[in-house]
PDB file of C-alpha atoms in Angstrom:
ATOM      1  CA  ARG A1161     -68.774  84.771 -19.658  1.00 70.00           C
ATOM      2  CA  GLN A1162     -70.826  81.876 -18.460  1.00 72.00           C
ATOM      3  CA  GLN A1163     -69.920  79.369 -21.538  1.00 81.00           C
ATOM      4  CA  GLU A1164     -66.260  80.245 -21.090  1.00 82.00           C
ATOM      5  CA  LEU A1165     -66.407  79.324 -17.124  1.00 77.00           C
ATOM      6  CA  LEU A1166     -68.489  76.125 -17.969  1.00 79.00           C
ATOM      7  CA  GLN A1167     -65.775  75.317 -20.549  1.00 85.00           C
ATOM      8  CA  GLU A1168     -62.568  75.790 -17.932  1.00 83.00           C
ATOM      9  CA  LEU A1169     -65.090  73.911 -15.500  1.00 80.00           C
ATOM     10  CA  GLU A1170     -64.821  70.976 -17.865  1.00 85.00           C
ATOM     11  CA  LYS A1171     -60.867  71.292 -18.538  1.00 87.00           C
ATOM     12  CA  LEU A1172     -60.425  71.548 -14.502  1.00 83.00           C
ATOM     13  CA  ASN A1173     -62.747  68.416 -13.801  1.00 83.00           C
ATOM     14  CA  ALA A1174     -60.803  66.031 -16.598  1.00 86.00           C
ATOM     15  CA  ALA A1175     -57.507  67.134 -14.588  1.00 86.00           C
ATOM     16  CA  THR A1176     -58.566  66.597 -11.654  1.00 83.00           C
ATOM     17  CA  GLN A1177     -59.676  62.709 -12.733  1.00 85.00           C
ATOM     18  CA  GLN A1178     -56.462  62.345 -14.481  1.00 87.00           C
ATOM     19  CA  CYS A1179     -54.427  63.319 -11.196  1.00 84.00           C
ATOM     20  CA  SER A1180     -56.793  60.937  -9.451  1.00 83.00           C
ATOM     21  CA  GLU A1181     -55.839  57.843 -11.218  1.00 86.00           C
ATOM     22  CA  CYS A1182     -52.007  58.990 -11.106  1.00 86.00           C
ATOM     23  CA  GLU A1183     -51.925  59.132  -7.734  1.00 84.00           C
ATOM     24  CA  ASN A1184     -54.038  55.619  -8.029  1.00 84.00           C
ATOM     25  CA  ARG A1185     -50.942  54.466  -9.821  1.00 87.00           C
ATOM     26  CA  SER A1186     -48.381  55.321  -7.693  1.00 85.00           C
ATOM     27  CA  GLN A1187     -50.253  54.199  -4.990  1.00 84.00           C
ATOM     28  CA  PHE A1188     -50.015  50.740  -6.100  1.00 86.00           C
ATOM     29  CA  LEU A1189     -46.735  51.088  -7.035  1.00 86.00           C
ATOM     30  CA  VAL A1190     -45.587  52.173  -3.927  1.00 84.00           C
ATOM     31  CA  GLU A1191     -47.287  48.945  -2.254  1.00 82.00           C
ATOM     32  CA  ARG A1192     -46.232  46.783  -4.512  1.00 83.00           C
ATOM     33  CA  ILE A1193     -42.026  47.912  -3.906  1.00 80.00           C
ATOM     34  CA  ILE A1194     -42.932  47.614  -0.272  1.00 75.00           C
ATOM     35  CA  THR A1195     -44.543  44.051  -0.511  1.00 77.00           C
ATOM     36  CA  LEU A1196     -41.571  43.267  -3.146  1.00 77.00           C
ATOM     37  CA  LEU A1197     -39.139  44.676  -0.493  1.00 71.00           C
ATOM     38  CA  ALA A1198     -40.231  42.677   2.547  1.00 70.00           C
ATOM     39  CA  CYS A1199     -39.800  39.671   0.652  1.00 71.00           C
ATOM     40  CA  SER A1200     -36.180  40.870   0.380  1.00 68.00           C
ATOM     41  CA  PRO A1201     -32.896  39.758   2.356  1.00 68.00           C
ATOM     42  CA  LEU A1202     -33.310  43.854   3.303  1.00 64.00           C
ATOM     43  CA  ASP A1203     -33.132  44.046   7.337  1.00 70.00           C
ATOM     44  CA  ALA A1204     -36.327  44.901   9.455  1.00 73.00           C
ATOM     45  CA  GLU A1205     -35.409  48.623  10.444  1.00 77.00           C
ATOM     46  CA  HIS A1206     -35.347  49.648   6.729  1.00 74.00           C
ATOM     47  CA  VAL A1207     -39.121  48.182   5.802  1.00 72.00           C
ATOM     48  CA  GLY A1208     -40.318  49.696   9.201  1.00 80.00           C
ATOM     49  CA  VAL A1209     -38.770  52.969   7.808  1.00 80.00           C
ATOM     50  CA  LEU A1210     -40.253  52.482   4.153  1.00 77.00           C
ATOM     51  CA  LYS A1211     -43.980  51.384   6.110  1.00 81.00           C
ATOM     52  CA  ALA A1212     -43.990  54.728   7.854  1.00 87.00           C
ATOM     53  CA  LYS A1213     -43.183  56.420   5.085  1.00 84.00           C
ATOM     54  CA  HIS A1214     -45.875  54.983   3.554  1.00 83.00           C
ATOM     55  CA  ARG A1215     -47.990  55.535   6.279  1.00 88.00           C
ATOM     56  CA  ALA A1216     -47.183  58.676   6.369  1.00 89.00           C
ATOM     57  CA  GLU A1217     -47.832  59.106   2.627  1.00 85.00           C
ATOM     58  CA  ARG A1218     -51.342  57.697   2.940  1.00 85.00           C
ATOM     59  CA  GLU A1219     -52.347  60.028   5.913  1.00 90.00           C
ATOM     60  CA  MET A1220     -51.198  63.085   3.305  1.00 88.00           C
ATOM     61  CA  LEU A1221     -53.279  61.597   0.540  1.00 85.00           C
ATOM     62  CA  ARG A1222     -55.769  61.442   2.549  1.00 88.00           C
ATOM     63  CA  GLN A1223     -55.446  65.333   4.051  1.00 91.00           C
ATOM     64  CA  PHE A1224     -54.946  66.327   0.372  1.00 87.00           C
ATOM     65  CA  GLU A1225     -58.107  64.559  -1.025  1.00 86.00           C
ATOM     66  CA  ASP A1226     -60.413  66.502   1.912  1.00 90.00           C
ATOM     67  CA  ILE A1227     -58.548  69.496   0.825  1.00 90.00           C
ATOM     68  CA  ARG A1228     -59.722  68.951  -2.527  1.00 86.00           C
ATOM     69  CA  GLN A1229     -62.969  68.381  -1.468  1.00 89.00           C
ATOM     70  CA  GLN A1230     -63.365  71.476  -0.297  1.00 92.00           C
ATOM     71  CA  TYR A1231     -61.811  73.113  -2.938  1.00 88.00           C
ATOM     72  CA  ASP A1232     -64.797  71.361  -4.870  1.00 87.00           C
ATOM     73  CA  GLU A1233     -67.149  72.721  -2.450  1.00 91.00           C
ATOM     74  CA  VAL A1234     -66.222  76.108  -2.522  1.00 91.00           C
ATOM     75  CA  ARG A1235     -65.590  76.108  -6.644  1.00 86.00           C
ATOM     76  CA  GLN A1236     -69.262  75.098  -6.991  1.00 88.00           C
ATOM     77  CA  GLN A1237     -70.264  77.794  -4.671  1.00 91.00           C
ATOM     78  CA  ASN A1238     -68.597  80.085  -6.487  1.00 89.00           C
ATOM     79  CA  VAL A1239     -69.526  78.797  -9.892  1.00 86.00           C
ATOM     80  CA  GLU A1240     -73.567  79.180  -8.415  1.00 89.00           C
ATOM     81  CA  LEU A1241     -72.504  83.046  -6.484  1.00 90.00           C
ATOM     82  CA  THR A1242     -71.144  83.875 -10.209  1.00 88.00           C
ATOM     83  CA  SER A1243     -74.651  82.628 -11.784  1.00 87.00           C
ATOM     84  CA  ARG A1244     -76.485  84.192  -9.383  1.00 91.00           C
ATOM     85  CA  LEU A1245     -74.653  87.683  -9.441  1.00 90.00           C
ATOM     86  CA  LEU A1246     -74.841  87.737 -13.208  1.00 89.00           C
ATOM     87  CA  GLU A1247     -78.822  87.029 -12.984  1.00 91.00           C
ATOM     88  CA  GLU A1248     -78.684  89.982 -10.188  1.00 92.00           C
ATOM     89  CA  SER A1249     -76.933  92.488 -11.965  1.00 91.00           C
ATOM     90  CA  SER A1250     -79.109  91.565 -15.328  1.00 91.00           C
ATOM     91  CA  PHE A1251     -82.301  92.023 -12.655  1.00 93.00           C
ATOM     92  CA  SER A1252     -80.675  95.182 -11.369  1.00 94.00           C
ATOM     93  CA  ARG A1253     -80.153  96.653 -15.100  1.00 94.00           C
ATOM     94  CA  ARG A1254     -83.721  96.176 -15.732  1.00 95.00           C
ATOM     95  CA  LEU A1255     -84.500  98.130 -12.644  1.00 94.00           C
ATOM     96  CA  SER A1256     -82.489 100.870 -13.763  1.00 95.00           C
ATOM     97  CA  ASP A1257     -83.930 101.032 -16.974  1.00 95.00           C
ATOM     98  CA  GLN A1258     -87.783 100.808 -15.965  1.00 95.00           C
ATOM     99  CA  LEU A1259     -86.361 103.625 -13.573  1.00 95.00           C
ATOM    100  CA  ALA A1260     -84.961 105.812 -15.864  1.00 94.00           C
ATOM    101  CA  GLU A1261     -87.953 105.151 -18.930  1.00 94.00           C
ATOM    102  CA  ALA A1262     -90.630 106.224 -15.810  1.00 93.00           C
ATOM    103  CA  GLU A1263     -88.522 109.044 -14.917  1.00 92.00           C
ATOM    104  CA  GLU A1264     -87.816 109.937 -18.548  1.00 92.00           C
ATOM    105  CA  ARG A1265     -91.988 109.954 -18.645  1.00 91.00           C
ATOM    106  CA  PHE A1266     -92.444 112.071 -15.554  1.00 91.00           C
ATOM    107  CA  ASN A1267     -90.195 114.207 -16.511  1.00 91.00           C
ATOM    108  CA  ARG A1268     -91.984 114.643 -19.992  1.00 88.00           C
ATOM    109  CA  CYS A1269     -95.695 114.467 -18.280  1.00 86.00           C
ATOM    110  CA  THR A1270     -94.369 117.520 -15.900  1.00 74.00           C
ATOM    111  CA  PRO A1271     -93.023 120.115 -17.833  1.00 58.00           C
ATOM    112  CA  GLN A1272     -95.768 120.032 -20.971  1.00 53.00           C
ATOM    113  CA  ASP A1273     -98.242 119.629 -18.014  1.00 48.00           C
ATOM    114  CA  GLY A1274     -98.130 122.717 -15.816  1.00 50.00           C
ATOM    115  CA  SER A1275    -101.131 122.219 -14.866  1.00 48.00           C
ATOM    116  CA  LEU A1276    -100.253 119.368 -13.044  1.00 47.00           C
ATOM    117  CA  GLN A1277     -98.240 121.193 -10.451  1.00 48.00           C
ATOM    118  CA  SER A1278    -100.376 124.206 -10.628  1.00 46.00           C
ATOM    119  CA  SER A1279    -103.587 122.339  -9.924  1.00 45.00           C
ATOM    120  CA  SER A1280    -102.099 120.595  -6.672  1.00 45.00           C
ATOM    121  CA  THR A1281    -100.323 123.851  -5.610  1.00 46.00           C
ATOM    122  CA  SER A1282    -103.874 125.469  -6.258  1.00 45.00           C
ATOM    123  CA  GLN A1283    -105.940 122.470  -4.253  1.00 45.00           C
ATOM    124  CA  GLY A1284    -103.572 122.769  -1.282  1.00 46.00           C
ATOM    125  CA  ALA A1285    -103.769 126.866  -1.837  1.00 45.00           C
ATOM    126  CA  MET A1286    -107.737 126.466  -2.610  1.00 45.00           C
ATOM    127  CA  PRO A1287    -108.915 125.395   0.964  1.00 46.00           C
ATOM    128  CA  GLU A1288    -106.648 128.301   2.527  1.00 45.00           C
ATOM    129  CA  ALA A1289    -108.137 130.489  -0.080  1.00 43.00           C
ATOM    130  CA  SER A1290    -111.693 129.556   0.844  1.00 43.00           C
ATOM    131  CA  ASN A1291    -111.089 129.389   4.801  1.00 45.00           C
ATOM    132  CA  ALA A1292    -109.476 133.167   4.060  1.00 43.00           C
ATOM    133  CA  SER A1293    -112.456 134.305   1.705  1.00 44.00           C
ATOM    134  CA  SER A1294    -114.786 132.800   4.911  1.00 45.00           C
ATOM    135  CA  ALA A1295    -113.111 134.373   7.520  1.00 44.00           C
ATOM    136  CA  THR A1296    -113.281 137.391   5.703  1.00 45.00           C
ATOM    137  CA  SER A1297    -116.923 136.682   5.328  1.00 45.00           C
ATOM    138  CA  THR A1298    -117.664 135.913   8.427  1.00 45.00           C
ATOM    139  CA  SER A1299    -116.056 139.034  10.139  1.00 45.00           C
ATOM    140  CA  THR A1300    -118.074 141.358   7.070  1.00 46.00           C
ATOM    141  CA  SER A1301    -121.308 139.516   8.553  1.00 46.00           C
ATOM    142  CA  THR A1302    -120.039 140.204  12.217  1.00 47.00           C
ATOM    143  CA  SER A1303    -119.080 143.835  11.517  1.00 45.00           C
ATOM    144  CA  THR A1304    -122.688 144.776   9.488  1.00 44.00           C
TER     145      THR A1304
END
């Protein structure tokens, strides 16, 4: 899965680079057209309109580059988060397996070794029983 993501990322980077090169070429051609028109016998109003359109296009391209940069940063964060999620998922799966194994061992030990439960119960009951027998022996000795 991670290999596929890396291949897709490489394809996307190549397409982005190609798009950038096309934008640079078109930018150069637009500037060249404006230069040629400025030297031609067109009236100044048309040249001014073309220059204004060119400035607007430059501004839009700048905004586009900013958005593309933000997109690339977010995409990189997504790749890093995906990688981290895969690691965390793997870690969670290992912990789950270890927990299941520990529960299985505990369950195997508990039914076979009934003395574990009864010994803890009898140990908990023994102080009460010894206290009760002490109290009985004390009451017996005081009655005599």
